[in-house]
XYZ file of C-alpha atoms in Angstrom:
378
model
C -1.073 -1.498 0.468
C -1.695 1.613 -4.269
C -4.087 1.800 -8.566
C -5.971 -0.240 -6.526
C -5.009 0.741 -3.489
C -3.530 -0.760 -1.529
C -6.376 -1.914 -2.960
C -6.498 -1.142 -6.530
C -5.932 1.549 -9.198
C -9.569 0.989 -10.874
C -10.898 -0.632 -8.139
C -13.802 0.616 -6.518
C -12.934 -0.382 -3.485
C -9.748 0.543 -1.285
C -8.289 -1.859 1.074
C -8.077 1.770 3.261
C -11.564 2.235 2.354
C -12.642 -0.810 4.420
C -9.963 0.095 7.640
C -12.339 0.298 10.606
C -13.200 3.901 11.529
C -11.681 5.285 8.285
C -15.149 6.065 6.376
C -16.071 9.082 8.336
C -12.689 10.720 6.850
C -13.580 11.211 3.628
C -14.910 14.699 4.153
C -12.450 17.467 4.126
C -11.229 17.289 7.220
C -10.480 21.176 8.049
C -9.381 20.253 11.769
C -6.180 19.106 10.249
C -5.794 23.015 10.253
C -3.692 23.115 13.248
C -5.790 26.028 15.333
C -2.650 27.952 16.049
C -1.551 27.881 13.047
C -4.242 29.361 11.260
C -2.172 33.009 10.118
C 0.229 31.153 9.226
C 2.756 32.821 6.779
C 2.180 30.179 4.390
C -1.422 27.767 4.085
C -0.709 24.304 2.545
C -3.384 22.125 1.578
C -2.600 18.404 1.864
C -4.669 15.495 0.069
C -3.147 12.108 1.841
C -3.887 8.833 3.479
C -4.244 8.461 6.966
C -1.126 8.326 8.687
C 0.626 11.218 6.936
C -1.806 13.938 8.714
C -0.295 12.889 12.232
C 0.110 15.553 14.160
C 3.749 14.565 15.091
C 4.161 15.010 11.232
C 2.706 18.070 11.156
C 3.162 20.206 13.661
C 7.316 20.706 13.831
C 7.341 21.462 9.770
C 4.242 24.016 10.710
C 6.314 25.551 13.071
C 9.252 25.374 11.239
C 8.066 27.128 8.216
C 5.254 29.203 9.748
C 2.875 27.368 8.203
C -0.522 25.811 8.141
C -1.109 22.506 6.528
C -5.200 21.367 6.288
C -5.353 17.879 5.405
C -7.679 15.883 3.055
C -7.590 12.483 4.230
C -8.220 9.618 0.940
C -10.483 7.027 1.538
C -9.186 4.962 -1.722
C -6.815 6.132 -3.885
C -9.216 6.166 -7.628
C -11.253 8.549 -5.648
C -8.861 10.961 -5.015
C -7.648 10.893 -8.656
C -10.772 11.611 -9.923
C -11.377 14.672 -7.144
C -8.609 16.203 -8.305
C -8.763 15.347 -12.363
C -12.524 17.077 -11.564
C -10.877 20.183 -10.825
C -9.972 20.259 -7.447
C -6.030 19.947 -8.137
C -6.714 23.678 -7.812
C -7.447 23.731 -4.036
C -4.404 21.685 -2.983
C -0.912 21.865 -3.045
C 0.613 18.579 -2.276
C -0.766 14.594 -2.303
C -0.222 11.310 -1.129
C -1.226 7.911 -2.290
C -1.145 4.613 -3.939
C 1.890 4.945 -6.459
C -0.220 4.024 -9.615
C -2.410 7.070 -8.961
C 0.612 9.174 -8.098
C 2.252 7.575 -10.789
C -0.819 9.018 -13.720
C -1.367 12.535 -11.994
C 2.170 13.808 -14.131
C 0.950 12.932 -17.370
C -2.702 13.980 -16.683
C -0.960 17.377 -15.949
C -2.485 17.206 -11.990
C 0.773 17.186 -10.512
C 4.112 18.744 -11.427
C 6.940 16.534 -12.482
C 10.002 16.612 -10.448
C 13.573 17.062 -11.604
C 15.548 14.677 -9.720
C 18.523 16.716 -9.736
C 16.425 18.831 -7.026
C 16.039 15.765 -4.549
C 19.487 14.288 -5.187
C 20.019 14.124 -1.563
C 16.848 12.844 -0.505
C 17.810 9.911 -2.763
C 20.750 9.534 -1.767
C 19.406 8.590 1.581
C 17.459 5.842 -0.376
C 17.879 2.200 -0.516
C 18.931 1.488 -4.208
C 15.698 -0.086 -5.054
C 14.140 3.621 -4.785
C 16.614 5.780 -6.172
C 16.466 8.169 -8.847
C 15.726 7.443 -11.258
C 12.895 5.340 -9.817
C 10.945 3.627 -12.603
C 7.405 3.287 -11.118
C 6.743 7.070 -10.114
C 8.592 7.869 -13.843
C 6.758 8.635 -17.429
C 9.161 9.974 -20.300
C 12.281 9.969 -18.263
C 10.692 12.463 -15.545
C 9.358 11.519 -11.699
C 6.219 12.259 -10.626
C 6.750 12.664 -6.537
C 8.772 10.525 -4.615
C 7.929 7.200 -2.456
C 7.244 6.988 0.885
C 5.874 4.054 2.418
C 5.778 0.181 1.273
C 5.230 -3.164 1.921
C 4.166 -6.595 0.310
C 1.410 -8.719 -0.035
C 1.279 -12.485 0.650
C -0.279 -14.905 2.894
C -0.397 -13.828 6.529
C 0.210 -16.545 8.646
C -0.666 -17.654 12.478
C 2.914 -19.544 13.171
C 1.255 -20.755 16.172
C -1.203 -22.320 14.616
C 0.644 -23.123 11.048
C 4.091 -23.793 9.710
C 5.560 -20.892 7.100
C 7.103 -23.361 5.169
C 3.706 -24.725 4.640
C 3.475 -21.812 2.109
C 5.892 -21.874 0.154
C 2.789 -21.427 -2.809
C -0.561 -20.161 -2.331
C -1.564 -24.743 -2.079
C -3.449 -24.591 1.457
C -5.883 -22.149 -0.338
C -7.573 -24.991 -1.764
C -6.403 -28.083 0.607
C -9.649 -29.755 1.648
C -7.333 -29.724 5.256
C -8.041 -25.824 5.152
C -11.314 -25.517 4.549
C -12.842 -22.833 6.161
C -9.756 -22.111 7.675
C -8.170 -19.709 5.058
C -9.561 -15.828 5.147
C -9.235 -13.989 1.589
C -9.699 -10.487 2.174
C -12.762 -9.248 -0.507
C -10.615 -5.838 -0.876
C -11.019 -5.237 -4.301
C -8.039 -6.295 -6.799
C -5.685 -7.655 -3.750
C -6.709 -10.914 -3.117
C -7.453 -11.466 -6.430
C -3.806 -10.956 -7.845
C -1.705 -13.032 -5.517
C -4.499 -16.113 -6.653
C -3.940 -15.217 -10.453
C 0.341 -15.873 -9.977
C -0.476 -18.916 -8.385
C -3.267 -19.587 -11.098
C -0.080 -19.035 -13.592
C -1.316 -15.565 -14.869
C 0.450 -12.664 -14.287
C -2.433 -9.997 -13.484
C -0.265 -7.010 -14.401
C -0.245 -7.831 -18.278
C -2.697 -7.365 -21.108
C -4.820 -10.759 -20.447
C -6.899 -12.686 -22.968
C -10.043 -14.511 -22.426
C -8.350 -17.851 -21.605
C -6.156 -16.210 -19.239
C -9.411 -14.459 -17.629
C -10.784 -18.019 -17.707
C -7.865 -19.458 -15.347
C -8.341 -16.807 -13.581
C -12.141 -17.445 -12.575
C -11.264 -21.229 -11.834
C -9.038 -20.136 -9.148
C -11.373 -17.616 -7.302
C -13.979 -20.067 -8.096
C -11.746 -23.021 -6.517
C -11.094 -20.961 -3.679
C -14.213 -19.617 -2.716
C -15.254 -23.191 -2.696
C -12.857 -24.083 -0.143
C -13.783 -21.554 2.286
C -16.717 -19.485 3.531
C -14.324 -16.715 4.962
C -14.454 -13.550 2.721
C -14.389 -10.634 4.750
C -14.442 -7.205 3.825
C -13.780 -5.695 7.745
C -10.044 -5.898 8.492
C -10.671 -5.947 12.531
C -12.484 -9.227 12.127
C -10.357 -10.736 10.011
C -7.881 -9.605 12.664
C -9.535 -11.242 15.375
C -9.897 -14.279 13.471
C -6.115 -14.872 12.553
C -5.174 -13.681 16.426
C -6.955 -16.434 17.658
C -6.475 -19.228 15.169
C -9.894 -19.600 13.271
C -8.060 -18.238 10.400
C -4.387 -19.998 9.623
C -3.688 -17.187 7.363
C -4.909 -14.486 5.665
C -4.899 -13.352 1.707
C -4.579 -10.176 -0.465
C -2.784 -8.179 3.089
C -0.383 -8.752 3.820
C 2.183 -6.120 5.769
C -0.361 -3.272 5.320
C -2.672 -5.098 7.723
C -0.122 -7.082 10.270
C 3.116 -4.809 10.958
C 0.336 -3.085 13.044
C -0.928 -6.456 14.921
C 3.171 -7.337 14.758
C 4.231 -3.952 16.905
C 0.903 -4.335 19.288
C 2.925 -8.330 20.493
C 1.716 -10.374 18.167
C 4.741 -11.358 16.597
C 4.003 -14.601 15.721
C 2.061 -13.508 13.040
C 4.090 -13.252 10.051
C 3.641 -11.814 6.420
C 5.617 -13.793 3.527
C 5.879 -14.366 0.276
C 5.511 -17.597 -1.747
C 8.355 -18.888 -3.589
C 8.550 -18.256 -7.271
C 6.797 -20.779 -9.641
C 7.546 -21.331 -13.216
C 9.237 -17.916 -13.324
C 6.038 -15.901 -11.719
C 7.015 -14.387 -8.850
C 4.319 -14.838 -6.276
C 4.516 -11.912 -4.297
C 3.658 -7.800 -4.704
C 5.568 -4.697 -3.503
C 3.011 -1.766 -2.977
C 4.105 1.687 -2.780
C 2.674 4.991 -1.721
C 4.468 8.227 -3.240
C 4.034 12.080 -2.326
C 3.590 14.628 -5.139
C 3.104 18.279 -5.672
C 0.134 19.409 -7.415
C 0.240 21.380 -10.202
C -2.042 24.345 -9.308
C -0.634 26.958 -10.775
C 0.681 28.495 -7.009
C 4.119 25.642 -7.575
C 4.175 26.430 -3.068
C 7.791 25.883 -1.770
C 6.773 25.101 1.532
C 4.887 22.277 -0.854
C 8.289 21.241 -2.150
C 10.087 21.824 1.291
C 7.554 19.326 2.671
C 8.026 16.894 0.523
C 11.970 17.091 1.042
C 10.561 16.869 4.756
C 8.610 13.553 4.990
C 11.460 11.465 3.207
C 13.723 12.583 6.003
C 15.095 9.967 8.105
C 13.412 11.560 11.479
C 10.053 11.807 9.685
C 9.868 8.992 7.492
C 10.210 6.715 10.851
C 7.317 8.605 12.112
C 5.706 7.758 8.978
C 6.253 4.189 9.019
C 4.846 3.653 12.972
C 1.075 5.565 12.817
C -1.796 4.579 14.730
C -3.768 3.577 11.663
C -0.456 1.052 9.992
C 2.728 0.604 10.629
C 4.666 0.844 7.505
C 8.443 0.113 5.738
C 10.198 3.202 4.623
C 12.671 3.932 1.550
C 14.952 5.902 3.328
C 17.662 3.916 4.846
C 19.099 6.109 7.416
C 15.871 5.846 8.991
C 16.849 2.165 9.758
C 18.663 3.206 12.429
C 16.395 5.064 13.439
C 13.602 2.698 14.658
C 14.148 0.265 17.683
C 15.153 -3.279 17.581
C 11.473 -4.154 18.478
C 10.290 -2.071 15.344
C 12.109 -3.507 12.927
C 11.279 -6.737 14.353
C 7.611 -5.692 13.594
C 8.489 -4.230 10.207
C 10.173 -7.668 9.085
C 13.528 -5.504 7.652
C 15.172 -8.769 8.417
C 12.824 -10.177 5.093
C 12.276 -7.103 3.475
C 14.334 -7.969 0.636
C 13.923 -11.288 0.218
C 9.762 -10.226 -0.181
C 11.157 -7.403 -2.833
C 13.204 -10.006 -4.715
C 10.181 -12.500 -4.788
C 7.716 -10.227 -5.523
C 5.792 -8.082 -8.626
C 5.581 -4.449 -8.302
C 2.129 -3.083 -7.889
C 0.654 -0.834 -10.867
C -2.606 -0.729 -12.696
C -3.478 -3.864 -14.522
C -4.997 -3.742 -17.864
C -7.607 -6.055 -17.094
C -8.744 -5.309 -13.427
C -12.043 -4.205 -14.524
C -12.734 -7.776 -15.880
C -11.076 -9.477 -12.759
C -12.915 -7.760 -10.604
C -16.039 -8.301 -12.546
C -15.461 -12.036 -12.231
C -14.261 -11.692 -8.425
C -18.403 -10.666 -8.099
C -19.715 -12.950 -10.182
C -18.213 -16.103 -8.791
C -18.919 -14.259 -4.886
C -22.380 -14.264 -6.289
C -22.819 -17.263 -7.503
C -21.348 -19.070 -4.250
């Protein structure tokens, strides 16, 4: 779920950041050195999120290539930028994360820029939205890394409890009917941009004060309207499972495709429908790049030709910590009916179509500064 991360780019806090049991894995987290692999031919080191350090990720391309891969795992995405702008780009070889961050580590000369000519077939596996050249991960006409996973954010909704066609906008947020009964998700920038489109402000232009303004009133309306602002994802989990919450905001796919392949497929992540033009919904992406250390490892660049690939990529998309969408589409056919059930593929597009794509918004700083202010003054 990305410059905020799936939570923000300047955000200082990661919607990963606040996944249960994902604090302790900030540290460098050596045992991703696969024991048996440790004279390897070749040592990679490997900043991602959690999910791409799996060991049925790891392990064939280690023995593949006769290499070692010790893994990093990213707590929030701004973090990891600025661990590598400090100087650690030297100690690693490959990262991934939110596509914003990805996105800046070309032009702030921490990771190399690709020529797409060199991963022609890995996007020709693509779905056209993500092929080359791919405008988000690109500065100057060149790609920094390539995507990997994605997904959307928009209400999550209990159909047991609540109708989707009830939101067709962002309304019930502030329905006296829902009081109480709506969950926003205090992860940094996410709930705070689907609020702004339905506010009428689009979050991911330069905003002025009045703009700002409108943009307070709606937090300030909705935090009125319910009590429910919770920052751990397993309760707000719990509390959508069993009805207390109708839906949740600023998710989204990142935090039900999970809950969706456990059974609960009446849960469902959507996207509002367009209003005056603003679409109401955002795409996040996560991308893979290769660091710019000065080594340029080819079992770096192999790897990254390895985790787009069909085979992988579906192991990508169904981890233990999230289950994911994929670019690659010869990985559709890859997953089982009951997967892409859980996924949503069957709405995939019609989210993409309705939807803003993620990247760092000039004026975060200021919206999240207000997103405190009016939590405060509750």
């Amino acid at each position: 779920m990305s410059t905020t991360t799936r939570p923000g780019p300047s955000s200082p806090i990661s919607r990963r950041s606040l996944l249960k049991g994902l604090g302790a894995g900030a540290a460098l987290a050596a045992g991703g050195l696969v024991p048996g692999r440790a004279r390897a031919a070749e040592s990679i080191r490997y900043m991602c999120w959690e999910g791409y350090n799996a060991p049925a990720i790891l392990d064939p391309f280690q023995k593949a290539h006769d290499a070692a891969i010790a893994v990093d795992l990213i707590t929030d995405s701004a973090g990891g930028f600025a661990k590598l702008a400090a100087g650690a780009y030297r100690d690693f070889d490959l990262v991934s994360s939110d596509s914003p961050w990805v996105a800046r580590m070309g032009p702030a000369g921490i990771c190399r820029f690709l020529d797409d000519k060199d991963f022609s077939a890995q996007y020709a596996e693509f779905y056209p939205q993500f092929r080359a050249p791919f405008g988000p991960l690109q500065f100057e006409g060149k790609a920094t890394g390539l995507p990997t996973r994605w997904g959307w954010v928009g209400p999550t909704v209990n159909t047991k409890f609540d109708k989707l066609e009830t939101w067709r906008s962002y309304a019930p947020v502030f329905d006296a009917a829902y009081k109480d009964k709506i969950c926003l998700l205090d992860w940094g920038d996410w709930p705070i941009m689907p609020l702004a489109l339905h506010a009428g402000v689009n979050p991911y232009q330069p905003l002025d004060k009045p703009a700002l303004d409108e943009v307070r009133k709606v937090l300030r309306a909705a935090f009125k309207n319910t009590r429910a602002i919770v920052g751990d994802l397993a309760i707000a989990q719990k509390g959508l499972i069993d009805g207390s919450f109708r839906a949740l905001i600023g998710g989204g796919t990142y935090c039900t495709s999970s809950l969706r392949v456990a059974g609960h497929d009446y849960l469902q992540s959507i996207v509002p429908e367009p209003q005056g033009g603003l679409k109401q919904g955002i795409i996040w992406m996560e991308a893979t790049g290769l660091i710019d250390n000065g080594r340029n490892s080819a079992g770096a660049a192999e790897f990254l030709k390895y985790i787009v690939s069909p085979e992988v990529a579906v192991k990508l998309a169904i981890t233990e910590a999230t289950c994911n969408l994929v670019p690659n589409s010869k990985a559709e056919a890859l997953f089982t009916p009951e997967q892409k059930k859980a996924l949503q593929m069957d709405y995939m597009w019609t989210a993409w179509d309705n939807s803003q794509f993620h990247t760092i918004a000039p004026n975060i700083d200021d919206m999240l500064a207000i997103w405190q202010e009016e939590l405060a003054a509750r």
